[in-house]
GROMACS .gro file of C-alpha atoms in nm:
model
  343
    1MET     CA    1  17.566   1.926   6.078
    2THR     CA    2  17.469   1.759   6.414
    3SER     CA    3  17.664   1.710   6.709
    4HIS     CA    4  17.626   1.351   6.772
    5LEU     CA    5  17.972   1.151   6.928
    6LEU     CA    6  18.089   0.964   6.637
    7VAL     CA    7  18.087   1.344   6.422
    8SER     CA    8  18.313   1.466   6.727
    9ARG     CA    9  18.509   1.208   6.684
   10ALA     CA   10  18.517   1.212   6.269
   11ARG     CA   11  18.615   1.565   6.314
   12HIS     CA   12  18.900   1.485   6.617
   13LEU     CA   13  19.052   1.220   6.374
   14ALA     CA   14  19.034   1.437   6.067
   15ASP     CA   15  19.220   1.777   6.222
   16ASP     CA   16  19.454   1.555   6.465
   17LEU     CA   17  19.583   1.271   6.244
   18LEU     CA   18  19.403   1.288   5.879
   19ALA     CA   19  19.451   1.578   5.723
   20PRO     CA   20  19.800   1.749   5.852
   21HIS     CA   21  19.919   1.381   5.719
   22ALA     CA   22  19.722   1.314   5.376
   23GLU     CA   23  20.000   1.480   5.144
   24GLN     CA   24  20.261   1.190   5.318
   25VAL     CA   25  19.979   0.957   5.234
   26ASP     CA   26  19.955   1.039   4.907
   27GLN     CA   27  20.301   0.988   4.857
   28GLU     CA   28  20.336   0.691   5.120
   29GLY     CA   29  20.034   0.505   5.148
   30VAL     CA   30  19.782   0.422   5.383
   31PRO     CA   31  19.956   0.331   5.728
   32ALA     CA   32  19.834   0.072   5.983
   33SER     CA   33  19.831   0.324   6.212
   34HIS     CA   34  19.557   0.528   6.026
   35ILE     CA   35  19.347   0.221   6.011
   36GLU     CA   36  19.423   0.123   6.365
   37ALA     CA   37  19.272   0.502   6.468
   38ILE     CA   38  18.982   0.447   6.285
   39LYS     CA   39  18.904   0.106   6.451
   40GLN     CA   40  18.935   0.268   6.776
   41SER     CA   41  18.722   0.596   6.703
   42ASP     CA   42  18.388   0.331   6.661
   43LEU     CA   43  18.306   0.536   6.358
   44LEU     CA   44  18.335   0.160   6.196
   45GLY     CA   45  17.998   0.075   6.351
   46VAL     CA   46  17.814   0.388   6.306
   47SER     CA   47  17.546   0.215   6.104
   48ALA     CA   48  17.549  -0.115   6.256
   49PRO     CA   49  17.281  -0.231   6.505
   50MET     CA   50  17.384  -0.129   6.862
   51ALA     CA   51  17.312  -0.537   7.014
   52TYR     CA   52  17.641  -0.615   6.828
   53GLY     CA   53  17.826  -0.339   6.982
   54GLY     CA   54  17.750  -0.055   6.710
   55SER     CA   55  17.594   0.265   6.767
   56ALA     CA   56  17.312   0.252   6.504
   57ALA     CA   57  17.331   0.592   6.423
   58PRO     CA   58  17.081   0.816   6.193
   59GLY     CA   59  17.175   0.835   5.778
   60ALA     CA   60  17.271   1.136   5.854
   61VAL     CA   61  17.573   1.118   6.083
   62ALA     CA   62  17.688   0.840   5.826
   63ARG     CA   63  17.752   1.064   5.573
   64GLU     CA   64  17.865   1.390   5.773
   65THR     CA   65  18.157   1.172   5.907
   66ALA     CA   66  18.191   1.002   5.517
   67GLU     CA   67  18.219   1.415   5.524
   68ILE     CA   68  18.401   1.475   5.678
   69LEU     CA   69  18.696   1.191   5.658
   70ALA     CA   70  18.695   1.192   5.306
   71GLY     CA   71  18.825   1.666   5.277
   72ALA     CA   72  19.073   1.519   5.535
   73CYS     CA   73  19.198   1.213   5.366
   74CYS     CA   74  19.054   1.045   5.087
   75SER     CA   75  19.237   0.726   5.058
   76THR     CA   76  19.193   0.639   5.434
   77TRP     CA   77  18.828   0.710   5.331
   78PHE     CA   78  18.854   0.516   5.066
   79VAL     CA   79  18.973   0.238   5.269
   80GLN     CA   80  18.726   0.253   5.573
   81THR     CA   81  18.464   0.306   5.314
   82GLN     CA   82  18.481  -0.035   5.181
   83HIS     CA   83  18.416  -0.159   5.542
   84HIS     CA   84  18.030  -0.036   5.546
   85THR     CA   85  17.884  -0.263   5.279
   86PRO     CA   86  18.014  -0.575   5.463
   87VAL     CA   87  17.859  -0.469   5.813
   88LEU     CA   88  17.516  -0.412   5.641
   89THR     CA   89  17.540  -0.733   5.465
   90LEU     CA   90  17.596  -0.916   5.765
   91THR     CA   91  17.316  -0.663   5.919
   92LYS     CA   92  17.041  -0.824   5.710
   93SER     CA   93  17.192  -1.165   5.675
   94GLU     CA   94  16.970  -1.451   5.848
   95LEU     CA   95  17.316  -1.650   5.762
   96PRO     CA   96  17.490  -1.771   6.066
   97VAL     CA   97  17.826  -1.568   5.955
   98ARG     CA   98  17.674  -1.322   6.115
   99GLU     CA   99  17.674  -1.415   6.462
  100ARG     CA  100  18.021  -1.496   6.376
  101LEU     CA  101  18.123  -1.121   6.257
  102LEU     CA  102  17.882  -0.874   6.247
  103GLY     CA  103  18.025  -0.782   6.632
  104PRO     CA  104  18.378  -0.809   6.551
  105LEU     CA  105  18.310  -0.579   6.223
  106ALA     CA  106  18.077  -0.349   6.441
  107ARG     CA  107  18.304  -0.313   6.724
  108GLY     CA  108  18.598  -0.185   6.452
  109GLU     CA  109  18.801  -0.501   6.615
  110LEU     CA  110  18.794  -0.628   6.287
  111MET     CA  111  18.767  -0.479   5.915
  112SER     CA  112  18.655  -0.547   5.623
  113GLY     CA  113  18.675  -0.504   5.275
  114VAL     CA  114  18.498  -0.549   4.941
  115ALA     CA  115  18.477  -0.687   4.592
  116TYR     CA  116  18.172  -0.731   4.438
  117ALA     CA  117  18.155  -0.408   4.235
  118HIS     CA  118  18.235  -0.656   3.906
  119LEU     CA  119  17.871  -0.819   3.941
  120ARG     CA  120  17.766  -0.505   3.810
  121ALA     CA  121  17.915  -0.616   3.451
  122TYR     CA  122  17.683  -0.854   3.405
  123PRO     CA  123  17.576  -1.044   3.155
  124ARG     CA  124  17.954  -1.036   3.156
  125ILE     CA  125  18.057  -1.262   3.545
  126PRO     CA  126  18.413  -1.187   3.634
  127VAL     CA  127  18.375  -1.374   3.882
  128ARG     CA  128  18.171  -1.713   3.859
  129VAL     CA  129  18.088  -1.963   4.177
  130THR     CA  130  18.032  -2.337   4.120
  131ARG     CA  131  17.917  -2.605   4.411
  132GLU     CA  132  18.226  -2.760   4.554
  133ARG     CA  133  18.283  -3.049   4.875
  134GLY     CA  134  17.974  -2.860   5.034
  135GLY     CA  135  18.124  -2.599   4.983
  136TRP     CA  136  18.196  -2.322   4.686
  137ARG     CA  137  18.447  -2.248   4.442
  138PHE     CA  138  18.515  -1.933   4.283
  139ASP     CA  139  18.722  -1.889   3.977
  140GLY     CA  140  18.740  -1.561   3.764
  141THR     CA  141  18.893  -1.193   3.846
  142VAL     CA  142  18.812  -0.906   4.088
  143PRO     CA  143  18.921  -0.570   3.862
  144TRP     CA  144  18.970  -0.364   4.235
  145TYR     CA  145  19.036  -0.502   4.558
  146THR     CA  146  19.119  -0.164   4.774
  147GLY     CA  147  19.337  -0.255   5.149
  148TRP     CA  148  19.491  -0.517   5.076
  149GLY     CA  149  19.731  -0.560   5.308
  150LEU     CA  150  19.529  -0.322   5.624
  151ASN     CA  151  19.184  -0.531   5.563
  152ASP     CA  152  19.151  -0.813   5.824
  153VAL     CA  153  18.873  -1.023   5.606
  154MET     CA  154  18.685  -0.951   5.268
  155LEU     CA  155  18.369  -0.948   5.080
  156LEU     CA  156  18.390  -1.172   4.827
  157ALA     CA  157  18.038  -1.176   4.532
  158GLY     CA  158  18.037  -1.389   4.207
  159VAL     CA  159  17.740  -1.546   4.008
  160THR     CA  160  17.625  -1.921   4.012
  161ASP     CA  161  17.542  -2.119   3.782
  162ALA     CA  162  17.187  -2.096   3.826
  163ASP     CA  163  17.215  -1.701   3.786
  164GLU     CA  164  17.236  -1.628   4.177
  165ALA     CA  165  17.470  -1.340   4.335
  166LEU     CA  166  17.644  -1.521   4.564
  167PHE     CA  167  17.882  -1.363   4.882
  168ALA     CA  168  18.132  -1.498   5.079
  169PHE     CA  169  18.342  -1.361   5.365
  170THR     CA  170  18.741  -1.452   5.378
  171GLU     CA  171  19.051  -1.340   5.491
  172ALA     CA  172  19.194  -1.088   5.298
  173ARG     CA  173  19.517  -1.285   5.208
  174GLU     CA  174  19.661  -1.470   4.945
  175GLN     CA  175  19.621  -1.795   5.000
  176GLN     CA  176  19.547  -2.125   4.805
  177GLY     CA  177  19.313  -1.999   4.499
  178LEU     CA  178  19.364  -1.644   4.567
  179ARG     CA  179  19.652  -1.436   4.447
  180PRO     CA  180  19.709  -1.073   4.413
  181SER     CA  181  19.858  -0.810   4.156
  182ALA     CA  182  20.078  -0.604   4.305
  183PRO     CA  183  19.935  -0.291   4.401
  184MET     CA  184  19.810  -0.030   4.147
  185ARG     CA  185  20.049   0.258   4.038
  186LEU     CA  186  19.716   0.505   4.051
  187ALA     CA  187  19.644   0.907   3.916
  188ALA     CA  188  19.462   0.937   4.248
  189LEU     CA  189  19.436   0.692   4.575
  190THR     CA  190  19.738   0.536   4.503
  191ALA     CA  191  19.821   0.542   4.873
  192SER     CA  192  19.468   0.305   4.902
  193ARG     CA  193  19.621   0.039   4.825
  194THR     CA  194  19.394  -0.112   4.487
  195VAL     CA  195  19.521  -0.441   4.389
  196SER     CA  196  19.293  -0.691   4.152
  197LEU     CA  197  19.266  -0.998   4.237
  198GLU     CA  198  19.295  -1.403   4.043
  199LEU     CA  199  19.080  -1.647   4.179
  200ASP     CA  200  19.200  -2.013   4.045
  201GLY     CA  201  18.938  -2.210   4.246
  202LEU     CA  202  18.943  -2.014   4.591
  203TRP     CA  203  18.708  -2.271   4.797
  204LEU     CA  204  18.518  -2.082   5.087
  205PRO     CA  205  18.270  -2.325   5.295
  206GLU     CA  206  17.913  -2.285   5.330
  207ASP     CA  207  17.928  -2.103   5.619
  208ALA     CA  208  18.095  -1.858   5.469
  209VAL     CA  209  17.832  -1.703   5.278
  210ALA     CA  210  17.666  -1.393   5.363
  211LEU     CA  211  17.413  -1.354   5.106
  212ARG     CA  212  17.304  -1.572   4.808
  213ALA     CA  213  16.993  -1.453   4.617
  214PRO     CA  214  16.843  -1.440   4.264
  215TYR     CA  215  17.068  -1.149   4.041
  216ALA     CA  216  16.761  -1.011   3.924
  217GLU     CA  217  16.680  -0.930   4.293
  218TRP     CA  218  17.015  -0.855   4.387
  219ALA     CA  219  17.041  -0.550   4.079
  220LYS     CA  220  16.727  -0.422   4.172
  221THR     CA  221  16.854  -0.352   4.546
  222ASP     CA  222  17.149  -0.236   4.435
  223ARG     CA  223  17.041  -0.073   4.131
  224PRO     CA  224  16.990   0.299   4.313
  225LYS     CA  225  17.323   0.292   4.538
  226PRO     CA  226  17.504   0.421   4.271
  227THR     CA  227  17.252   0.658   4.171
  228ASN     CA  228  17.259   0.884   4.477
  229ALA     CA  229  17.506   1.160   4.534
  230SER     CA  230  17.849   1.034   4.773
  231PRO     CA  231  17.934   1.204   5.084
  232ALA     CA  232  18.291   1.236   4.978
  233VAL     CA  233  18.220   1.468   4.712
  234PHE     CA  234  18.075   1.682   4.907
  235GLY     CA  235  18.366   1.610   5.192
  236VAL     CA  236  18.652   1.710   4.899
  237ALA     CA  237  18.485   2.020   4.795
  238GLU     CA  238  18.473   2.127   5.107
  239ALA     CA  239  18.831   2.114   5.136
  240ALA     CA  240  18.927   2.324   4.874
  241LEU     CA  241  18.691   2.541   4.955
  242ALA     CA  242  18.908   2.618   5.231
  243LEU     CA  243  19.160   2.730   5.008
  244LEU     CA  244  18.986   2.988   4.897
  245ASP     CA  245  18.922   3.359   4.968
  246GLU     CA  246  18.569   3.445   5.040
  247ASP     CA  247  18.512   3.601   4.696
  248THR     CA  248  18.569   3.295   4.543
  249SER     CA  249  18.455   2.996   4.741
  250GLY     CA  250  18.136   3.166   4.847
  251PRO     CA  251  17.906   3.152   4.524
  252ILE     CA  252  18.056   2.797   4.481
  253ARG     CA  253  17.974   2.728   4.818
  254ALA     CA  254  17.632   2.854   4.833
  255ARG     CA  255  17.595   2.531   4.494
  256LEU     CA  256  17.755   2.300   4.717
  257ASP     CA  257  17.534   2.326   5.040
  258ASP     CA  258  17.209   2.378   4.763
  259VAL     CA  259  17.284   2.051   4.569
  260ARG     CA  260  17.372   1.882   4.937
  261GLU     CA  261  17.049   1.918   5.099
  262GLN     CA  262  16.831   1.858   4.744
  263ALA     CA  263  17.104   1.511   4.776
  264TYR     CA  264  17.033   1.397   5.094
  265ALA     CA  265  16.647   1.447   5.152
  266LEU     CA  266  16.625   1.241   4.863
  267ALA     CA  267  16.849   0.979   4.994
  268GLU     CA  268  16.604   0.970   5.304
  269HIS     CA  269  16.356   0.864   5.062
  270PRO     CA  270  16.178   0.643   5.208
  271VAL     CA  271  16.128   0.450   4.852
  272PRO     CA  272  16.504   0.422   4.721
  273HIS     CA  273  16.400   0.308   4.389
  274GLU     CA  274  16.182   0.680   4.349
  275HIS     CA  275  16.327   0.971   4.174
  276LEU     CA  276  16.602   0.785   4.037
  277GLU     CA  277  16.608   1.072   3.765
  278GLU     CA  278  16.683   1.316   3.980
  279ARG     CA  279  16.873   1.154   4.204
  280LEU     CA  280  17.143   1.091   3.877
  281SER     CA  281  17.086   1.478   3.847
  282LEU     CA  282  17.194   1.571   4.135
  283ARG     CA  283  17.494   1.342   4.147
  284THR     CA  284  17.577   1.491   3.772
  285GLN     CA  285  17.583   1.828   3.992
  286ALA     CA  286  17.725   1.729   4.286
  287TYR     CA  287  18.027   1.667   4.073
  288GLU     CA  288  18.025   1.974   3.869
  289VAL     CA  289  18.087   2.186   4.212
  290LEU     CA  290  18.334   1.947   4.310
  291MET     CA  291  18.487   2.048   3.961
  292ALA     CA  292  18.458   2.331   4.023
  293ALA     CA  293  18.610   2.393   4.372
  294THR     CA  294  18.910   2.188   4.334
  295THR     CA  295  18.959   2.377   4.042
  296ALA     CA  296  18.956   2.724   4.203
  297ALA     CA  297  19.152   2.575   4.465
  298VAL     CA  298  19.464   2.511   4.183
  299VAL     CA  299  19.425   2.865   4.008
  300ALA     CA  300  19.451   3.032   4.340
  301GLY     CA  301  19.784   2.790   4.451
  302GLY     CA  302  19.926   2.879   4.044
  303GLY     CA  303  20.242   2.667   4.021
  304ARG     CA  304  20.267   2.617   4.332
  305SER     CA  305  19.959   2.403   4.252
  306LEU     CA  306  20.179   2.098   4.043
  307SER     CA  307  20.382   2.010   4.364
  308LEU     CA  308  20.255   1.627   4.425
  309THR     CA  309  20.320   1.786   4.742
  310ASN     CA  310  20.047   2.008   4.723
  311ARG     CA  311  19.666   2.020   4.906
  312ALA     CA  312  19.473   2.190   4.584
  313GLN     CA  313  19.677   1.927   4.384
  314ARG     CA  314  19.618   1.582   4.569
  315LEU     CA  315  19.229   1.715   4.554
  316ALA     CA  316  19.165   1.804   4.232
  317ARG     CA  317  19.359   1.460   4.138
  318GLU     CA  318  19.115   1.259   4.431
  319ALA     CA  319  18.792   1.491   4.253
  320LEU     CA  320  18.890   1.310   3.920
  321PHE     CA  321  18.845   0.976   4.081
  322LEU     CA  322  18.547   1.096   4.302
  323LEU     CA  323  18.402   1.115   3.910
  324VAL     CA  324  18.430   0.733   3.811
  325GLN     CA  325  18.407   0.605   4.193
  326GLY     CA  326  18.120   0.365   4.156
  327GLN     CA  327  18.043   0.422   3.820
  328THR     CA  328  17.824   0.209   3.639
  329ALA     CA  329  17.666   0.233   3.319
  330GLU     CA  330  17.403   0.429   3.398
  331SER     CA  331  17.520   0.709   3.578
  332ARG     CA  332  17.805   0.695   3.318
  333ARG     CA  333  17.537   0.801   3.061
  334ALA     CA  334  17.415   1.016   3.259
  335HIS     CA  335  17.689   1.271   3.359
  336LEU     CA  336  17.848   1.213   2.982
  337LYS     CA  337  17.478   1.360   2.888
  338ALA     CA  338  17.485   1.598   3.083
  339LEU     CA  339  17.789   1.775   2.990
  340ALA     CA  340  17.716   1.684   2.602
  341ASP     CA  341  17.394   1.926   2.682
  342ARG     CA  342  17.580   2.145   2.887
  343PRO     CA  343  17.552   2.561   2.719
   0.00000   0.00000   0.00000
């Protein structure tokens, strides 16, 4: 644990706003007031450069604040966590859009969603990008987009005819060439306002582009990301353990602490492409502890756990969501193998 100011702000936000309303949010949706509180907390700029109004905080701070937010209200965490990929993308970009958007995003004046996970379906191409009128035309379907109606802008990705991954910003609203579905009804995190997006000739100018690189080059940098254990897994597990007595929670917490320590040590490793098998193994072990913690919370709550307003039941559903959040074919195979090999 750290004593960083942003960690303190995350704890106050979690204790005073997110956790007390989490069951209501789970049933009714993430309110705009929650997002406004996140914007004002400086947490959206946790990893952004200080020159643009961010905090440039260490990775340990970003992970701990994510744990805190996810454990308090996973739906709110999931909406705001989309924002950090656009910030990181702009931080590394040398294109003009960096100067236009990085400051507002780092300072929390704007919040961004992201629509790029479908790139991992390659060689299938759900979203095709083609040259048109000095800019770029997007056609296809984005299967998942989180935070519709809450985000100000989105970072949208597709694959060009030259097999490039291209990322560009646009306003997060219905517009010519972009049409959202109705909000999805999900077993967990329906509150996150997730939709699919139909793209039919959405045109974006050249100066909206934040990243353009050969797909193979982009995929190489993306591959390590979903191999690491998510801080949200540890945050939801901690929330579940808080509902148990010490005799039950103690042994599970010891396992949780051990897996977290190993996973976070690898997250700090200077070469992200190394130890991928070990990273995947620890990701799977984190899931095992998460399921033990949330299952124990449901068992301890008895019949009350079946109520939709019950905290243990909400955490158990959030755990199911986290099992597949950020999943790739590689992480799926590793997880299924671990389950099949279990004695």
